[in-house]
C-alpha positions in Angstrom: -20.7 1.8 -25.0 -18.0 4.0 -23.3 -16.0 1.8 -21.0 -15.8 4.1 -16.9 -13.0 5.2 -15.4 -13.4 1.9 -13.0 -13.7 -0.1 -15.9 -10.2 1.3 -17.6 -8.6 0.6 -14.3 -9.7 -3.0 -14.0 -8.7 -3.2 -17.7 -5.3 -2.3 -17.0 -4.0 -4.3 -14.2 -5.8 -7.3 -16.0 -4.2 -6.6 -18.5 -0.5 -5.7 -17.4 -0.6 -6.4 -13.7 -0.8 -3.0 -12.6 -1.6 0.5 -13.3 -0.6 3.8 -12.5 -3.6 6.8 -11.3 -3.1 10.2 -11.4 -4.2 11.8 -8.1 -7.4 13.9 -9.7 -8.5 10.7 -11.4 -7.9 8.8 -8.0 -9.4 11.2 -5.8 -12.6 11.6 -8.1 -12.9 7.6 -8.2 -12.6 7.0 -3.9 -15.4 10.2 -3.6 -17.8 7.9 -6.1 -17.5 5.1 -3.1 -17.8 8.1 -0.2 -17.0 11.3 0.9 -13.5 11.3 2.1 -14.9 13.7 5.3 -12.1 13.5 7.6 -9.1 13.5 5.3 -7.2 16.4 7.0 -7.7 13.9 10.2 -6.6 11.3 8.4 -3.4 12.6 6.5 -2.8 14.2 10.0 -2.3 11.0 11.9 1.3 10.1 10.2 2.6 12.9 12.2 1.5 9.9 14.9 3.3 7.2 13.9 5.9 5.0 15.5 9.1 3.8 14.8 9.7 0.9 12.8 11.9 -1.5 15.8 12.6 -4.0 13.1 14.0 -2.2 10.6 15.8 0.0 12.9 18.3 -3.4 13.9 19.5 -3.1 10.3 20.6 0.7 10.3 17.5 2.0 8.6 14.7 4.4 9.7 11.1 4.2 9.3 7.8 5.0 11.1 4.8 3.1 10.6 1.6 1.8 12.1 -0.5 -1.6 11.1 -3.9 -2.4 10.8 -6.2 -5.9 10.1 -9.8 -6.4 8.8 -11.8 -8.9 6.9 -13.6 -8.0 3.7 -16.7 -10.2 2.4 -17.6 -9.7 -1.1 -21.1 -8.5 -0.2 -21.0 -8.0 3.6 -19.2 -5.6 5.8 -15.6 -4.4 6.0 -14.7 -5.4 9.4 -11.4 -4.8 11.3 -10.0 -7.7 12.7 -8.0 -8.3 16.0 -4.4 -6.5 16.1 -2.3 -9.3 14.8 1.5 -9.3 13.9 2.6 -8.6 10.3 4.3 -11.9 8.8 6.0 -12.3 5.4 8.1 -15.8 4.7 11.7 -15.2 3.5 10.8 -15.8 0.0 9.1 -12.5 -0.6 11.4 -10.5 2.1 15.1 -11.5 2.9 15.4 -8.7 4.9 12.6 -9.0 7.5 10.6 -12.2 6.4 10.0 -15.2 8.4 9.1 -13.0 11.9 6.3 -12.4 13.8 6.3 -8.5 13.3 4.5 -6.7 16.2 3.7 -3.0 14.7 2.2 -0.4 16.6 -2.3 -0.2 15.8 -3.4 2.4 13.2 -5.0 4.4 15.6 -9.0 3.7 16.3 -10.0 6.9 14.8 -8.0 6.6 12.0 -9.0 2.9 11.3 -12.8 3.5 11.3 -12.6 6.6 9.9 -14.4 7.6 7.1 -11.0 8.3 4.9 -9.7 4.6 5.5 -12.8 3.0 5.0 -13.4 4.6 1.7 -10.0 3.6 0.7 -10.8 -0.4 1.8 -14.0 0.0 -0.1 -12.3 1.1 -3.2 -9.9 -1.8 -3.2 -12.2 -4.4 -2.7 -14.7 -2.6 -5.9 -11.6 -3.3 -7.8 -10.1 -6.5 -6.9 -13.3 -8.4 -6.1 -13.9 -7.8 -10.3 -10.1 -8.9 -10.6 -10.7 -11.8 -8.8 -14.8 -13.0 -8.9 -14.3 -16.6 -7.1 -13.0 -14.6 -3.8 -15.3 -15.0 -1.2 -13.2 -13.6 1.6 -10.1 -11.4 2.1 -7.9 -10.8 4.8 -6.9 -7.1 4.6 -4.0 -5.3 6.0 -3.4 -1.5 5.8 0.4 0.0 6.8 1.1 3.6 7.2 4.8 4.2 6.4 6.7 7.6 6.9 10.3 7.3 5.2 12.3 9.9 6.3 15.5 11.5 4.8 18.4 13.5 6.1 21.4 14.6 4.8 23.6 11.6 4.2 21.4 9.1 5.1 18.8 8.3 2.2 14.9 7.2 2.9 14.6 3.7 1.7 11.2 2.9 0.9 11.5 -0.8 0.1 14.8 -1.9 1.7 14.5 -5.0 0.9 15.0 -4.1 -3.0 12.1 -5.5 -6.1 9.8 -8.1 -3.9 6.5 -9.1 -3.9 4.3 -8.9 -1.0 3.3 -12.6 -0.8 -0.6 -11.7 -1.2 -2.8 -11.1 -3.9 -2.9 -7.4 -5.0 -1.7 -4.3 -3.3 -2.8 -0.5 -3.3 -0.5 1.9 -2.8 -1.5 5.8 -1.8 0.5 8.6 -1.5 -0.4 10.6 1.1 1.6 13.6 1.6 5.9 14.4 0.0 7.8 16.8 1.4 10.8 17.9 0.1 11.6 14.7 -1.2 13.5 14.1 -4.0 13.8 10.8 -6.3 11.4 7.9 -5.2 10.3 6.1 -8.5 8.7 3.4 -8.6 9.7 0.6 -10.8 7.4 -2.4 -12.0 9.1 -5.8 -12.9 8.1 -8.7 -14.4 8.3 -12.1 -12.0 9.8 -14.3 -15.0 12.7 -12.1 -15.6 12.8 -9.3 -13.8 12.5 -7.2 -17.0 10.9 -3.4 -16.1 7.3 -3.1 -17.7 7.1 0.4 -15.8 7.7 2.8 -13.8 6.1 6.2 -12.2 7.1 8.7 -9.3 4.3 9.3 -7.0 4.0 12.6 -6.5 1.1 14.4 -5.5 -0.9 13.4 -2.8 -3.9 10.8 -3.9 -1.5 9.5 -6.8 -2.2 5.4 -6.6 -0.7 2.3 -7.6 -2.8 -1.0 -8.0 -0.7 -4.2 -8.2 -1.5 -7.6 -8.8 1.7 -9.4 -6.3 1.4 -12.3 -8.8 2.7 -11.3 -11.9 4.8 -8.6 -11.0 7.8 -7.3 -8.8 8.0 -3.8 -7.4 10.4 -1.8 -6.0 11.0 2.0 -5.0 14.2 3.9 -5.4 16.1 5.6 -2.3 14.7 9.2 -1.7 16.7 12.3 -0.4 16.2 15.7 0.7 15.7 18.5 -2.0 16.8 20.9 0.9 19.1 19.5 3.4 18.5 22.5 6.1 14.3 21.2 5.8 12.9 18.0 6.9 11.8 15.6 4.6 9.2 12.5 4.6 7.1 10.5 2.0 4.1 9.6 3.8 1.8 6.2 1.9 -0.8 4.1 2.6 -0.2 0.5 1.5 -3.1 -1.8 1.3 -2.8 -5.5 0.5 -5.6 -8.4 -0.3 -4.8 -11.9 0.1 -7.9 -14.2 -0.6 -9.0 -15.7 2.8 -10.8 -19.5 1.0 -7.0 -20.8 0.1 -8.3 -21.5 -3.8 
């Protein structure tokens, strides 16, 4: 029996710890769950998003917006109260053990049909990756890195990490003008690269599992200095609510 394109997915984090979609594959796989109706909407609202305060006390630049829910393995996707984003020092020296209070993904935009799809996606795959989970606690980000001349777009500042949860999606939304911004893919025993990819065009995906491996994006610049320029993802992360 031919093995699905869901199936090869799963397959491949299990197997490696994460894999790498190409956007038609991607795109094809989140319309299978529902249509993506108000995408333009969607991709439209990080045009709307704030600065990043935190980051900004280090001498770096970014824009983002936050957003909680609670995801049962046969219930509803449910957004939770706007909470602070924390992450202990172990997985980020740069920002880690802070309360940090980002700015709501906005209401339309956080039950819309686009973001929902997405959520429902992630939990398809990681609820198979994971089949005693109960419970998650899911939080979406919206990041804008921005690049000017002479001042890179850093899209993990705070170099290879984990996340500190379970497994992690990353979208790309929209690049433009960007050059550079490959991601690498590290083992946790000894930091040795198992892969890497450049996200690209927009629905190109990531799926990670944050226990086995380390990931880490390189700086991006502008291919034309007189332009702006932005890398625009979604980053989704599931960390299993029952503490097992």
């Amino acid at each position: 029996m031919s093995l699905s394109a869901l199936d090869l997915l799963h397959r491949a984090v299990a197997d490696a710890g994460f894999t790498f979609v190409h956007a038609p594959a991607m795109r094809a796989l989140l319309e299978q769950q529902a249509p993506l109706s108000d995408w333009a909407a969607f991709a439209g609202s990080w045009d709307r998003l704030e600065p990043d305060a935190y980051l900004a006390r280090t001498g770096r630049a970014r824009r983002r917006r936050h957003g909680a829910y609670r995801a049962t393995r046969d219930g509803a996707i449910e957004r939770a109260p706007h909470r602070p984003h924390y992450q202990s020092l172990d997985y980020n020296p740069l920002q880690g053990g802070i309360e940090r209070w980002f700015a709501p993904i906005e209401d339309g935009i956080a039950d819309g049909a686009s973001l929902r799809c997405i959520l429902a996606f992630a939990r398809s795959v990681f609820d198979r990756l994971a089949p005693d989970v109960r419970a998650w606690q899911v939080e979406a980000h919206q990041f804008r890195i921005e690049a000017t001349p002479g001042h890179a777009g850093e899209p993990t500042p705070e170099g290879r990490h984990r996340d500190g949860v379970d497994y992690v999606l990353v979208l790309l939304i929209r690049r433009d003008n960007i050059a550079s911004g490959t991601t690498g893919i590290y083992r946790v025993e000894d930091g040795r690269e198992v892969g890497s990819f450049t996200l690209t065009t927009p629905f190109d995906a990531a799926l990670v599992d944050d226990h086995r491996v380390l990931h880490g994006v390189t700086a991006v610049s502008p291919l034309d200095p007189a332009q702006p320029a932005c890398r625009d993802v979604l980053g989704v992360t599931f960390r299993r609510e029952d503490g097992h």
